Amino acid sequence: MEVVAVDIGGTHARFAIAEVEGGRVVSIGEPVTQKTAEHGSFQLAWQASAREFGRDMPRAAAIAIASPINDELIKLTNNPWIIRPPLIKERLDVDSYSLINDFGAVGHAVAQLPSEHFLHLSGPDEPFAEKGSITVCGPGTGLGVAQVFRTGTLSYHVISTEGGHMDFAPLDGIEDAIVKRLRTTYTRVSAERICAGPGIVPIYETLAQLEGKPVKSRNDKEIWSLALEGQDSLAVAALDRFCLSLGAVAGDLALAHGPTGVVIAGGLGLRLKDHLLASGFAQRFVAKGRFQGLMASIPVKLITHPQPGLYGAAAAYAQEHTQ
């Protein structure tokens, strides 16, 4: 059957038509992207997408939202849309739907995507085990964390978590200085304050201070652009430090979940592909004292599918409605 897969974030809402059967995604079409600021509601963005598809929309919706999910009223954090689940069928003219947190959707994508959509980063270069836990860690605007528990080839459960808000554990003097700088603003410093997109700012400013250079006021987009283009040595150093810290946090999450694999996801994760491979990410991931041998046995991969949120939304619908 056909289903409209939707991935709603703060800035963009993406729509695609997917085919699902037997609890799995069979195929997914090219996405249509809407700017949330250009539409007064989710319903209006849905209708605009239908016009772009040039066809009647399927009467099923698989909706991933960058927000906690509840049954009555969902207020998105970074855009003004309000979604009322009891009215979804009426407003969208659908017979069935699924709602899932955006990173829970990424967990479903991890569970269902074939192996060619994963790039090996560290540990044994082998497929994930058919049974056991996979930790999913995604740096983007925030730090998303989910757990996929596989009970067989086609059977799995996705657990959305708030693991990105655990305390950040500094491992050297530079990270001590980063945490100290952040503590002037926040009572506690979570992993997300450093290992998400905006975290590049305090890293950059701390390194400037340690080098005795003027601390220029730059936003995270400017610093990421300078770092990824190699135009500023301080920004490049901040990028290297970001990869180190992300490796340490991913390793901590692996210890907590006891997984048979780890996946790095998120919009920022894919942009960091070449840098993660060339950085100290892998060394920091395994540097867990007495458990270093265990950590070295865990395959770590990067998800490379261009739209894991859309794919995962469709997968979540398939698991709920077509098994």
PDB file of C-alpha atoms in Angstrom:
ATOM      1  CA  MET A   1       0.000   0.000   0.000  1.00  0.00           C
ATOM      2  CA  GLU A   2       1.009   3.626  -0.455  1.00  0.00           C
ATOM      3  CA  VAL A   3       1.612   6.013   2.425  1.00  0.00           C
ATOM      4  CA  VAL A   4       2.676   9.654   2.632  1.00  0.00           C
ATOM      5  CA  ALA A   5       5.870   9.832   4.691  1.00  0.00           C
ATOM      6  CA  VAL A   6       6.424  13.173   6.432  1.00  0.00           C
ATOM      7  CA  ASP A   7       9.432  14.463   8.381  1.00  0.00           C
ATOM      8  CA  ILE A   8       8.675  17.754  10.174  1.00  0.00           C
ATOM      9  CA  GLY A   9      11.509  19.802  11.623  1.00  0.00           C
ATOM     10  CA  GLY A  10      11.839  23.370  12.780  1.00  0.00           C
ATOM     11  CA  THR A  11      12.765  24.820   9.384  1.00  0.00           C
ATOM     12  CA  HIS A  12      11.575  22.292   6.813  1.00  0.00           C
ATOM     13  CA  ALA A  13       8.847  19.700   6.373  1.00  0.00           C
ATOM     14  CA  ARG A  14       9.614  16.952   3.860  1.00  0.00           C
ATOM     15  CA  PHE A  15       7.045  14.760   2.128  1.00  0.00           C
ATOM     16  CA  ALA A  16       7.476  11.595   0.068  1.00  0.00           C
ATOM     17  CA  ILE A  17       5.222   8.809  -1.181  1.00  0.00           C
ATOM     18  CA  ALA A  18       6.339   5.385  -0.011  1.00  0.00           C
ATOM     19  CA  GLU A  19       5.184   1.837  -0.645  1.00  0.00           C
ATOM     20  CA  VAL A  20       4.997  -0.469   2.379  1.00  0.00           C
ATOM     21  CA  GLU A  21       4.125  -4.130   2.783  1.00  0.00           C
ATOM     22  CA  GLY A  22       4.516  -6.823   5.429  1.00  0.00           C
ATOM     23  CA  GLY A  23       5.933  -4.448   8.033  1.00  0.00           C
ATOM     24  CA  ARG A  24       8.677  -3.166   5.714  1.00  0.00           C
ATOM     25  CA  VAL A  25       9.352  -0.275   3.330  1.00  0.00           C
ATOM     26  CA  VAL A  26       9.293  -1.476  -0.279  1.00  0.00           C
ATOM     27  CA  SER A  27      10.233   1.854  -1.908  1.00  0.00           C
ATOM     28  CA  ILE A  28      10.211   5.584  -1.294  1.00  0.00           C
ATOM     29  CA  GLY A  29       9.936   8.348  -3.888  1.00  0.00           C
ATOM     30  CA  GLU A  30      11.727  11.664  -4.286  1.00  0.00           C
ATOM     31  CA  PRO A  31      10.861  14.108  -1.490  1.00  0.00           C
ATOM     32  CA  VAL A  32       9.099  17.438  -1.743  1.00  0.00           C
ATOM     33  CA  THR A  33      10.405  20.011   0.739  1.00  0.00           C
ATOM     34  CA  GLN A  34       8.338  22.818   2.244  1.00  0.00           C
ATOM     35  CA  LYS A  35       9.650  25.677   4.363  1.00  0.00           C
ATOM     36  CA  THR A  36       7.592  25.677   7.538  1.00  0.00           C
ATOM     37  CA  ALA A  37       7.696  29.486   7.730  1.00  0.00           C
ATOM     38  CA  GLU A  38       5.901  29.701   4.380  1.00  0.00           C
ATOM     39  CA  HIS A  39       2.822  27.746   5.519  1.00  0.00           C
ATOM     40  CA  GLY A  40       0.407  28.589   8.284  1.00  0.00           C
ATOM     41  CA  SER A  41      -0.207  24.979   9.291  1.00  0.00           C
ATOM     42  CA  PHE A  42       0.746  21.382   8.646  1.00  0.00           C
ATOM     43  CA  GLN A  43      -2.507  20.908   6.714  1.00  0.00           C
ATOM     44  CA  LEU A  44      -1.629  23.767   4.337  1.00  0.00           C
ATOM     45  CA  ALA A  45       1.878  22.373   3.776  1.00  0.00           C
ATOM     46  CA  TRP A  46       0.318  18.937   3.090  1.00  0.00           C
ATOM     47  CA  GLN A  47      -1.997  20.475   0.489  1.00  0.00           C
ATOM     48  CA  ALA A  48       0.880  22.383  -1.134  1.00  0.00           C
ATOM     49  CA  SER A  49       2.845  19.132  -1.403  1.00  0.00           C
ATOM     50  CA  ALA A  50      -0.136  17.377  -2.989  1.00  0.00           C
ATOM     51  CA  ARG A  51      -0.150  20.078  -5.688  1.00  0.00           C
ATOM     52  CA  GLU A  52       3.569  19.518  -6.301  1.00  0.00           C
ATOM     53  CA  PHE A  53       3.103  15.756  -6.540  1.00  0.00           C
ATOM     54  CA  GLY A  54       0.319  16.451  -9.018  1.00  0.00           C
ATOM     55  CA  ARG A  55      -1.847  13.590  -7.801  1.00  0.00           C
ATOM     56  CA  ASP A  56      -4.248  12.552  -5.076  1.00  0.00           C
ATOM     57  CA  MET A  57      -2.430  11.829  -1.842  1.00  0.00           C
ATOM     58  CA  PRO A  58      -2.568   8.281  -0.446  1.00  0.00           C
ATOM     59  CA  ARG A  59      -5.058   7.873   2.387  1.00  0.00           C
ATOM     60  CA  ALA A  60      -2.380   6.963   4.932  1.00  0.00           C
ATOM     61  CA  ALA A  61       0.170   9.186   6.694  1.00  0.00           C
ATOM     62  CA  ALA A  62       3.443   8.340   8.416  1.00  0.00           C
ATOM     63  CA  ILE A  63       4.477  11.452  10.337  1.00  0.00           C
ATOM     64  CA  ALA A  64       7.793  12.028  12.131  1.00  0.00           C
ATOM     65  CA  ILE A  65       7.931  15.176  14.268  1.00  0.00           C
ATOM     66  CA  ALA A  66      10.817  16.936  15.997  1.00  0.00           C
ATOM     67  CA  SER A  67       8.882  17.034  19.257  1.00  0.00           C
ATOM     68  CA  PRO A  68       7.702  14.784  22.067  1.00  0.00           C
ATOM     69  CA  ILE A  69       4.613  12.866  20.946  1.00  0.00           C
ATOM     70  CA  ASN A  70       1.293  12.790  22.798  1.00  0.00           C
ATOM     71  CA  ASP A  71      -2.305  11.956  21.928  1.00  0.00           C
ATOM     72  CA  GLU A  72      -3.912  15.401  22.282  1.00  0.00           C
ATOM     73  CA  LEU A  73      -1.794  18.422  21.315  1.00  0.00           C
ATOM     74  CA  ILE A  74       1.705  18.618  19.827  1.00  0.00           C
ATOM     75  CA  LYS A  75       3.435  22.008  19.817  1.00  0.00           C
ATOM     76  CA  LEU A  76       6.580  22.021  17.751  1.00  0.00           C
ATOM     77  CA  THR A  77       9.610  23.557  19.424  1.00  0.00           C
ATOM     78  CA  ASN A  78      11.073  25.537  16.526  1.00  0.00           C
ATOM     79  CA  ASN A  79       8.090  26.396  14.365  1.00  0.00           C
ATOM     80  CA  PRO A  80       4.587  27.712  15.118  1.00  0.00           C
ATOM     81  CA  TRP A  81       2.637  24.684  13.896  1.00  0.00           C
ATOM     82  CA  ILE A  82       0.287  22.910  16.271  1.00  0.00           C
ATOM     83  CA  ILE A  83      -0.795  19.352  15.485  1.00  0.00           C
ATOM     84  CA  ARG A  84      -3.894  17.837  17.093  1.00  0.00           C
ATOM     85  CA  PRO A  85      -3.759  14.048  16.624  1.00  0.00           C
ATOM     86  CA  PRO A  86      -7.555  13.548  17.037  1.00  0.00           C
ATOM     87  CA  LEU A  87      -8.090  15.781  13.961  1.00  0.00           C
ATOM     88  CA  ILE A  88      -5.416  14.288  11.682  1.00  0.00           C
ATOM     89  CA  LYS A  89      -7.749  11.958   9.775  1.00  0.00           C
ATOM     90  CA  GLU A  90     -10.229  14.742   9.111  1.00  0.00           C
ATOM     91  CA  ARG A  91      -7.700  17.473   8.259  1.00  0.00           C
ATOM     92  CA  LEU A  92      -5.515  15.325   5.984  1.00  0.00           C
ATOM     93  CA  ASP A  93      -8.320  13.185   4.572  1.00  0.00           C
ATOM     94  CA  VAL A  94      -6.621   9.911   5.557  1.00  0.00           C
ATOM     95  CA  ASP A  95      -7.935   6.633   6.937  1.00  0.00           C
ATOM     96  CA  SER A  96      -4.914   5.782   9.111  1.00  0.00           C
ATOM     97  CA  TYR A  97      -1.736   7.378  10.384  1.00  0.00           C
ATOM     98  CA  SER A  98       1.309   6.889  12.598  1.00  0.00           C
ATOM     99  CA  LEU A  99       3.004   9.567  14.719  1.00  0.00           C
ATOM    100  CA  ILE A 100       6.565   9.174  15.902  1.00  0.00           C
ATOM    101  CA  ASN A 101       9.363  11.325  17.304  1.00  0.00           C
ATOM    102  CA  ASP A 102      11.835  12.262  14.583  1.00  0.00           C
ATOM    103  CA  PHE A 103      14.723  10.355  16.098  1.00  0.00           C
ATOM    104  CA  GLY A 104      12.535   7.356  16.797  1.00  0.00           C
ATOM    105  CA  ALA A 105      11.938   7.404  13.034  1.00  0.00           C
ATOM    106  CA  VAL A 106      15.699   7.332  12.431  1.00  0.00           C
ATOM    107  CA  GLY A 107      15.802   4.242  14.648  1.00  0.00           C
ATOM    108  CA  HIS A 108      13.276   2.537  12.364  1.00  0.00           C
ATOM    109  CA  ALA A 109      15.420   3.472   9.350  1.00  0.00           C
ATOM    110  CA  VAL A 110      18.459   1.908  11.005  1.00  0.00           C
ATOM    111  CA  ALA A 111      16.472  -1.271  11.626  1.00  0.00           C
ATOM    112  CA  GLN A 112      15.188  -1.606   8.056  1.00  0.00           C
ATOM    113  CA  LEU A 113      17.727  -0.084   5.664  1.00  0.00           C
ATOM    114  CA  PRO A 114      19.999  -2.514   3.783  1.00  0.00           C
ATOM    115  CA  SER A 115      23.726  -2.595   4.541  1.00  0.00           C
ATOM    116  CA  GLU A 116      24.752  -0.447   1.561  1.00  0.00           C
ATOM    117  CA  HIS A 117      23.322   2.592   3.385  1.00  0.00           C
ATOM    118  CA  PHE A 118      25.922   2.355   6.167  1.00  0.00           C
ATOM    119  CA  LEU A 119      29.559   3.472   6.053  1.00  0.00           C
ATOM    120  CA  HIS A 120      32.029   1.730   8.356  1.00  0.00           C
ATOM    121  CA  LEU A 121      33.722   4.099  10.832  1.00  0.00           C
ATOM    122  CA  SER A 122      35.478   1.914  13.399  1.00  0.00           C
ATOM    123  CA  GLY A 123      35.519  -1.480  15.087  1.00  0.00           C
ATOM    124  CA  PRO A 124      35.013  -4.712  13.145  1.00  0.00           C
ATOM    125  CA  ASP A 125      33.997  -4.092   9.542  1.00  0.00           C
ATOM    126  CA  GLU A 126      31.050  -6.487   9.567  1.00  0.00           C
ATOM    127  CA  PRO A 127      27.227  -6.336   9.448  1.00  0.00           C
ATOM    128  CA  PHE A 128      25.316  -5.728  12.662  1.00  0.00           C
ATOM    129  CA  ALA A 129      24.196  -8.830  14.510  1.00  0.00           C
ATOM    130  CA  GLU A 130      20.642  -9.979  13.780  1.00  0.00           C
ATOM    131  CA  LYS A 131      19.879  -9.962  17.502  1.00  0.00           C
ATOM    132  CA  GLY A 132      20.826  -7.407  20.126  1.00  0.00           C
ATOM    133  CA  SER A 133      20.879  -3.668  20.712  1.00  0.00           C
ATOM    134  CA  ILE A 134      22.039  -0.907  18.354  1.00  0.00           C
ATOM    135  CA  THR A 135      22.696   2.568  19.733  1.00  0.00           C
ATOM    136  CA  VAL A 136      21.771   5.444  17.399  1.00  0.00           C
ATOM    137  CA  CYS A 137      23.395   8.808  18.089  1.00  0.00           C
ATOM    138  CA  GLY A 138      22.636  11.834  15.933  1.00  0.00           C
ATOM    139  CA  PRO A 139      24.285  15.241  16.122  1.00  0.00           C
ATOM    140  CA  GLY A 140      22.182  17.962  14.538  1.00  0.00           C
ATOM    141  CA  THR A 141      20.470  20.974  16.079  1.00  0.00           C
ATOM    142  CA  GLY A 142      20.343  18.792  19.179  1.00  0.00           C
ATOM    143  CA  LEU A 143      21.830  15.406  20.022  1.00  0.00           C
ATOM    144  CA  GLY A 144      19.306  12.689  19.293  1.00  0.00           C
ATOM    145  CA  VAL A 145      19.663   9.260  20.880  1.00  0.00           C
ATOM    146  CA  ALA A 146      17.644   6.115  20.289  1.00  0.00           C
ATOM    147  CA  GLN A 147      18.044   2.404  20.847  1.00  0.00           C
ATOM    148  CA  VAL A 148      17.048  -0.304  18.381  1.00  0.00           C
ATOM    149  CA  PHE A 149      16.579  -3.737  19.904  1.00  0.00           C
ATOM    150  CA  ARG A 150      16.608  -6.523  17.339  1.00  0.00           C
ATOM    151  CA  THR A 151      14.996  -9.835  18.227  1.00  0.00           C
ATOM    152  CA  GLY A 152      15.474 -11.385  14.791  1.00  0.00           C
ATOM    153  CA  THR A 153      15.941 -10.608  11.107  1.00  0.00           C
ATOM    154  CA  LEU A 154      12.588  -8.829  10.710  1.00  0.00           C
ATOM    155  CA  SER A 155      11.639  -8.218  14.333  1.00  0.00           C
ATOM    156  CA  TYR A 156      12.746  -5.174  16.316  1.00  0.00           C
ATOM    157  CA  HIS A 157      11.691  -2.498  18.794  1.00  0.00           C
ATOM    158  CA  VAL A 158      12.715   1.186  18.774  1.00  0.00           C
ATOM    159  CA  ILE A 159      13.175   3.035  22.059  1.00  0.00           C
ATOM    160  CA  SER A 160      13.372   6.832  21.839  1.00  0.00           C
ATOM    161  CA  THR A 161      15.499   8.310  24.637  1.00  0.00           C
ATOM    162  CA  GLU A 162      16.782  11.636  25.927  1.00  0.00           C
ATOM    163  CA  GLY A 163      20.355  10.361  26.170  1.00  0.00           C
ATOM    164  CA  GLY A 164      21.703  13.540  24.604  1.00  0.00           C
ATOM    165  CA  HIS A 165      20.909  15.328  27.877  1.00  0.00           C
ATOM    166  CA  MET A 166      23.163  13.201  30.062  1.00  0.00           C
ATOM    167  CA  ASP A 167      26.087  15.031  31.688  1.00  0.00           C
ATOM    168  CA  PHE A 168      29.150  15.615  29.514  1.00  0.00           C
ATOM    169  CA  ALA A 169      32.302  14.024  30.989  1.00  0.00           C
ATOM    170  CA  PRO A 170      35.447  16.012  30.073  1.00  0.00           C
ATOM    171  CA  LEU A 171      38.534  13.880  29.449  1.00  0.00           C
ATOM    172  CA  ASP A 172      41.340  16.452  29.269  1.00  0.00           C
ATOM    173  CA  GLY A 173      42.253  20.037  30.108  1.00  0.00           C
ATOM    174  CA  ILE A 174      40.766  21.463  26.931  1.00  0.00           C
ATOM    175  CA  GLU A 175      37.390  19.867  27.610  1.00  0.00           C
ATOM    176  CA  ASP A 176      37.632  21.029  31.221  1.00  0.00           C
ATOM    177  CA  ALA A 177      37.974  24.569  29.860  1.00  0.00           C
ATOM    178  CA  ILE A 178      35.023  24.123  27.471  1.00  0.00           C
ATOM    179  CA  VAL A 179      32.805  22.890  30.301  1.00  0.00           C
ATOM    180  CA  LYS A 180      33.960  25.732  32.556  1.00  0.00           C
ATOM    181  CA  ARG A 181      33.017  28.255  29.880  1.00  0.00           C
ATOM    182  CA  LEU A 182      29.578  26.695  29.414  1.00  0.00           C
ATOM    183  CA  ARG A 183      28.939  26.640  33.166  1.00  0.00           C
ATOM    184  CA  THR A 184      28.860  30.438  33.157  1.00  0.00           C
ATOM    185  CA  THR A 185      25.605  30.092  31.175  1.00  0.00           C
ATOM    186  CA  TYR A 186      24.178  26.709  32.208  1.00  0.00           C
ATOM    187  CA  THR A 187      23.882  25.107  35.638  1.00  0.00           C
ATOM    188  CA  ARG A 188      24.847  21.742  34.210  1.00  0.00           C
ATOM    189  CA  VAL A 189      26.550  20.921  30.926  1.00  0.00           C
ATOM    190  CA  SER A 190      24.931  18.118  28.974  1.00  0.00           C
ATOM    191  CA  ALA A 191      26.469  16.188  26.107  1.00  0.00           C
ATOM    192  CA  GLU A 192      24.182  18.079  23.732  1.00  0.00           C
ATOM    193  CA  ARG A 193      25.772  21.428  24.684  1.00  0.00           C
ATOM    194  CA  ILE A 194      29.016  20.227  23.072  1.00  0.00           C
ATOM    195  CA  CYS A 195      28.169  17.374  20.678  1.00  0.00           C
ATOM    196  CA  ALA A 196      25.415  19.063  18.641  1.00  0.00           C
ATOM    197  CA  GLY A 197      25.669  21.712  15.939  1.00  0.00           C
ATOM    198  CA  PRO A 198      25.597  24.761  18.240  1.00  0.00           C
ATOM    199  CA  GLY A 199      28.315  23.141  20.391  1.00  0.00           C
ATOM    200  CA  ILE A 200      30.960  24.202  17.884  1.00  0.00           C
ATOM    201  CA  VAL A 201      30.611  27.789  19.209  1.00  0.00           C
ATOM    202  CA  PRO A 202      31.837  27.230  22.808  1.00  0.00           C
ATOM    203  CA  ILE A 203      34.522  24.877  21.477  1.00  0.00           C
ATOM    204  CA  TYR A 204      35.736  27.557  19.036  1.00  0.00           C
ATOM    205  CA  GLU A 205      35.607  30.327  21.639  1.00  0.00           C
ATOM    206  CA  THR A 206      37.437  28.240  24.244  1.00  0.00           C
ATOM    207  CA  LEU A 207      40.221  27.334  21.817  1.00  0.00           C
ATOM    208  CA  ALA A 208      40.589  31.015  20.875  1.00  0.00           C
ATOM    209  CA  GLN A 209      40.899  31.930  24.549  1.00  0.00           C
ATOM    210  CA  LEU A 210      43.479  29.193  25.182  1.00  0.00           C
ATOM    211  CA  GLU A 211      45.504  30.387  22.166  1.00  0.00           C
ATOM    212  CA  GLY A 212      45.386  33.979  23.376  1.00  0.00           C
ATOM    213  CA  LYS A 213      43.495  35.104  20.279  1.00  0.00           C
ATOM    214  CA  PRO A 214      40.558  37.529  20.172  1.00  0.00           C
ATOM    215  CA  VAL A 215      37.283  35.670  20.627  1.00  0.00           C
ATOM    216  CA  LYS A 216      35.298  36.617  17.538  1.00  0.00           C
ATOM    217  CA  SER A 217      31.526  36.503  17.823  1.00  0.00           C
ATOM    218  CA  ARG A 218      30.431  33.953  15.220  1.00  0.00           C
ATOM    219  CA  ASN A 219      27.358  31.748  15.060  1.00  0.00           C
ATOM    220  CA  ASP A 220      27.524  28.009  14.598  1.00  0.00           C
ATOM    221  CA  LYS A 221      26.700  28.107  10.864  1.00  0.00           C
ATOM    222  CA  GLU A 222      29.632  30.442  10.197  1.00  0.00           C
ATOM    223  CA  ILE A 223      32.064  28.306  12.191  1.00  0.00           C
ATOM    224  CA  TRP A 224      30.902  25.051  10.567  1.00  0.00           C
ATOM    225  CA  SER A 225      31.297  26.608   7.135  1.00  0.00           C
ATOM    226  CA  LEU A 226      34.835  27.786   7.919  1.00  0.00           C
ATOM    227  CA  ALA A 227      35.745  24.427   9.445  1.00  0.00           C
ATOM    228  CA  LEU A 228      34.377  22.213   6.675  1.00  0.00           C
ATOM    229  CA  GLU A 229      35.991  24.391   3.998  1.00  0.00           C
ATOM    230  CA  GLY A 230      39.312  24.475   5.894  1.00  0.00           C
ATOM    231  CA  GLN A 231      39.432  28.280   5.732  1.00  0.00           C
ATOM    232  CA  ASP A 232      40.226  28.995   9.381  1.00  0.00           C
ATOM    233  CA  SER A 233      42.748  27.039  11.444  1.00  0.00           C
ATOM    234  CA  LEU A 234      40.889  27.711  14.691  1.00  0.00           C
ATOM    235  CA  ALA A 235      37.603  26.472  13.183  1.00  0.00           C
ATOM    236  CA  VAL A 236      39.358  23.348  11.877  1.00  0.00           C
ATOM    237  CA  ALA A 237      40.764  22.711  15.371  1.00  0.00           C
ATOM    238  CA  ALA A 238      37.244  23.126  16.792  1.00  0.00           C
ATOM    239  CA  LEU A 239      35.969  20.558  14.276  1.00  0.00           C
ATOM    240  CA  ASP A 240      38.676  18.095  15.319  1.00  0.00           C
ATOM    241  CA  ARG A 241      37.755  18.607  18.978  1.00  0.00           C
ATOM    242  CA  PHE A 242      34.060  18.126  18.163  1.00  0.00           C
ATOM    243  CA  CYS A 243      34.832  14.737  16.572  1.00  0.00           C
ATOM    244  CA  LEU A 244      36.881  13.699  19.624  1.00  0.00           C
ATOM    245  CA  SER A 245      34.085  14.629  22.021  1.00  0.00           C
ATOM    246  CA  LEU A 246      31.439  12.930  19.863  1.00  0.00           C
ATOM    247  CA  GLY A 247      33.496   9.731  19.917  1.00  0.00           C
ATOM    248  CA  ALA A 248      33.656   9.828  23.720  1.00  0.00           C
ATOM    249  CA  VAL A 249      29.916  10.452  24.073  1.00  0.00           C
ATOM    250  CA  ALA A 250      29.026   7.712  21.576  1.00  0.00           C
ATOM    251  CA  GLY A 251      31.209   5.342  23.602  1.00  0.00           C
ATOM    252  CA  ASP A 252      29.462   6.310  26.839  1.00  0.00           C
ATOM    253  CA  LEU A 253      26.083   5.623  25.232  1.00  0.00           C
ATOM    254  CA  ALA A 254      27.353   2.249  24.032  1.00  0.00           C
ATOM    255  CA  LEU A 255      28.393   1.348  27.578  1.00  0.00           C
ATOM    256  CA  ALA A 256      24.932   2.325  28.837  1.00  0.00           C
ATOM    257  CA  HIS A 257      23.058   0.372  26.161  1.00  0.00           C
ATOM    258  CA  GLY A 258      25.342  -2.645  25.872  1.00  0.00           C
ATOM    259  CA  PRO A 259      24.922  -2.697  22.103  1.00  0.00           C
ATOM    260  CA  THR A 260      26.152  -4.945  19.329  1.00  0.00           C
ATOM    261  CA  GLY A 261      26.535  -1.880  17.113  1.00  0.00           C
ATOM    262  CA  VAL A 262      26.491   1.927  17.040  1.00  0.00           C
ATOM    263  CA  VAL A 263      25.148   4.178  14.273  1.00  0.00           C
ATOM    264  CA  ILE A 264      25.992   7.865  13.873  1.00  0.00           C
ATOM    265  CA  ALA A 265      23.090   9.699  12.234  1.00  0.00           C
ATOM    266  CA  GLY A 266      21.657  13.226  12.179  1.00  0.00           C
ATOM    267  CA  GLY A 267      21.934  15.954   9.577  1.00  0.00           C
ATOM    268  CA  LEU A 268      25.386  16.918  10.798  1.00  0.00           C
ATOM    269  CA  GLY A 269      26.614  13.317  10.925  1.00  0.00           C
ATOM    270  CA  LEU A 270      26.593  12.876   7.148  1.00  0.00           C
ATOM    271  CA  ARG A 271      28.399  16.195   6.607  1.00  0.00           C
ATOM    272  CA  LEU A 272      31.150  14.961   8.931  1.00  0.00           C
ATOM    273  CA  LYS A 273      31.738  11.705   7.044  1.00  0.00           C
ATOM    274  CA  ASP A 274      35.301  12.369   5.888  1.00  0.00           C
ATOM    275  CA  HIS A 275      36.268  14.183   9.082  1.00  0.00           C
ATOM    276  CA  LEU A 276      35.096  11.395  11.395  1.00  0.00           C
ATOM    277  CA  LEU A 277      37.197   8.876   9.488  1.00  0.00           C
ATOM    278  CA  ALA A 278      40.314  11.073   9.712  1.00  0.00           C
ATOM    279  CA  SER A 279      39.829  12.243  13.315  1.00  0.00           C
ATOM    280  CA  GLY A 280      40.399  10.743  16.745  1.00  0.00           C
ATOM    281  CA  PHE A 281      36.735   9.705  16.935  1.00  0.00           C
ATOM    282  CA  ALA A 282      37.537   5.973  16.936  1.00  0.00           C
ATOM    283  CA  GLN A 283      40.252   6.290  19.602  1.00  0.00           C
ATOM    284  CA  ARG A 284      37.965   8.240  21.926  1.00  0.00           C
ATOM    285  CA  PHE A 285      35.132   5.756  21.353  1.00  0.00           C
ATOM    286  CA  VAL A 286      37.179   2.833  22.686  1.00  0.00           C
ATOM    287  CA  ALA A 287      39.054   4.743  25.433  1.00  0.00           C
ATOM    288  CA  LYS A 288      36.953   3.355  28.309  1.00  0.00           C
ATOM    289  CA  GLY A 289      39.623   1.991  30.634  1.00  0.00           C
ATOM    290  CA  ARG A 290      38.982  -1.623  31.608  1.00  0.00           C
ATOM    291  CA  PHE A 291      36.355  -1.934  28.879  1.00  0.00           C
ATOM    292  CA  GLN A 292      38.611  -0.921  25.998  1.00  0.00           C
ATOM    293  CA  GLY A 293      38.628  -4.462  24.603  1.00  0.00           C
ATOM    294  CA  LEU A 294      34.830  -4.631  24.670  1.00  0.00           C
ATOM    295  CA  MET A 295      34.513  -1.243  22.966  1.00  0.00           C
ATOM    296  CA  ALA A 296      36.925  -2.289  20.206  1.00  0.00           C
ATOM    297  CA  SER A 297      34.619  -5.219  19.386  1.00  0.00           C
ATOM    298  CA  ILE A 298      31.627  -2.951  18.564  1.00  0.00           C
ATOM    299  CA  PRO A 299      31.116  -2.004  14.890  1.00  0.00           C
ATOM    300  CA  VAL A 300      30.424   1.718  14.470  1.00  0.00           C
ATOM    301  CA  LYS A 301      28.814   2.934  11.247  1.00  0.00           C
ATOM    302  CA  LEU A 302      27.499   6.139   9.694  1.00  0.00           C
ATOM    303  CA  ILE A 303      24.053   6.080   8.083  1.00  0.00           C
ATOM    304  CA  THR A 304      24.345   7.512   4.570  1.00  0.00           C
ATOM    305  CA  HIS A 305      20.718   7.433   3.372  1.00  0.00           C
ATOM    306  CA  PRO A 306      19.830  11.012   2.364  1.00  0.00           C
ATOM    307  CA  GLN A 307      16.407  10.972   4.092  1.00  0.00           C
ATOM    308  CA  PRO A 308      16.459   8.566   7.044  1.00  0.00           C
ATOM    309  CA  GLY A 309      13.652  10.494   8.762  1.00  0.00           C
ATOM    310  CA  LEU A 310      11.268   9.981   5.843  1.00  0.00           C
ATOM    311  CA  TYR A 311      12.289   6.371   5.358  1.00  0.00           C
ATOM    312  CA  GLY A 312      11.969   5.720   9.081  1.00  0.00           C
ATOM    313  CA  ALA A 313       8.532   7.342   9.280  1.00  0.00           C
ATOM    314  CA  ALA A 314       7.340   4.997   6.528  1.00  0.00           C
ATOM    315  CA  ALA A 315       8.985   2.056   8.323  1.00  0.00           C
ATOM    316  CA  ALA A 316       7.241   2.958  11.578  1.00  0.00           C
ATOM    317  CA  TYR A 317       3.877   3.040   9.774  1.00  0.00           C
ATOM    318  CA  ALA A 318       4.633  -0.280   8.102  1.00  0.00           C
ATOM    319  CA  GLN A 319       5.482  -1.920  11.416  1.00  0.00           C
ATOM    320  CA  GLU A 320       2.319  -0.588  13.079  1.00  0.00           C
ATOM    321  CA  HIS A 321      -0.212  -1.125  10.296  1.00  0.00           C
ATOM    322  CA  THR A 322       0.957  -3.759   7.801  1.00  0.00           C
ATOM    323  CA  GLN A 323       2.489  -6.634   9.765  1.00  0.00           C
TER     324      GLN A 323
END
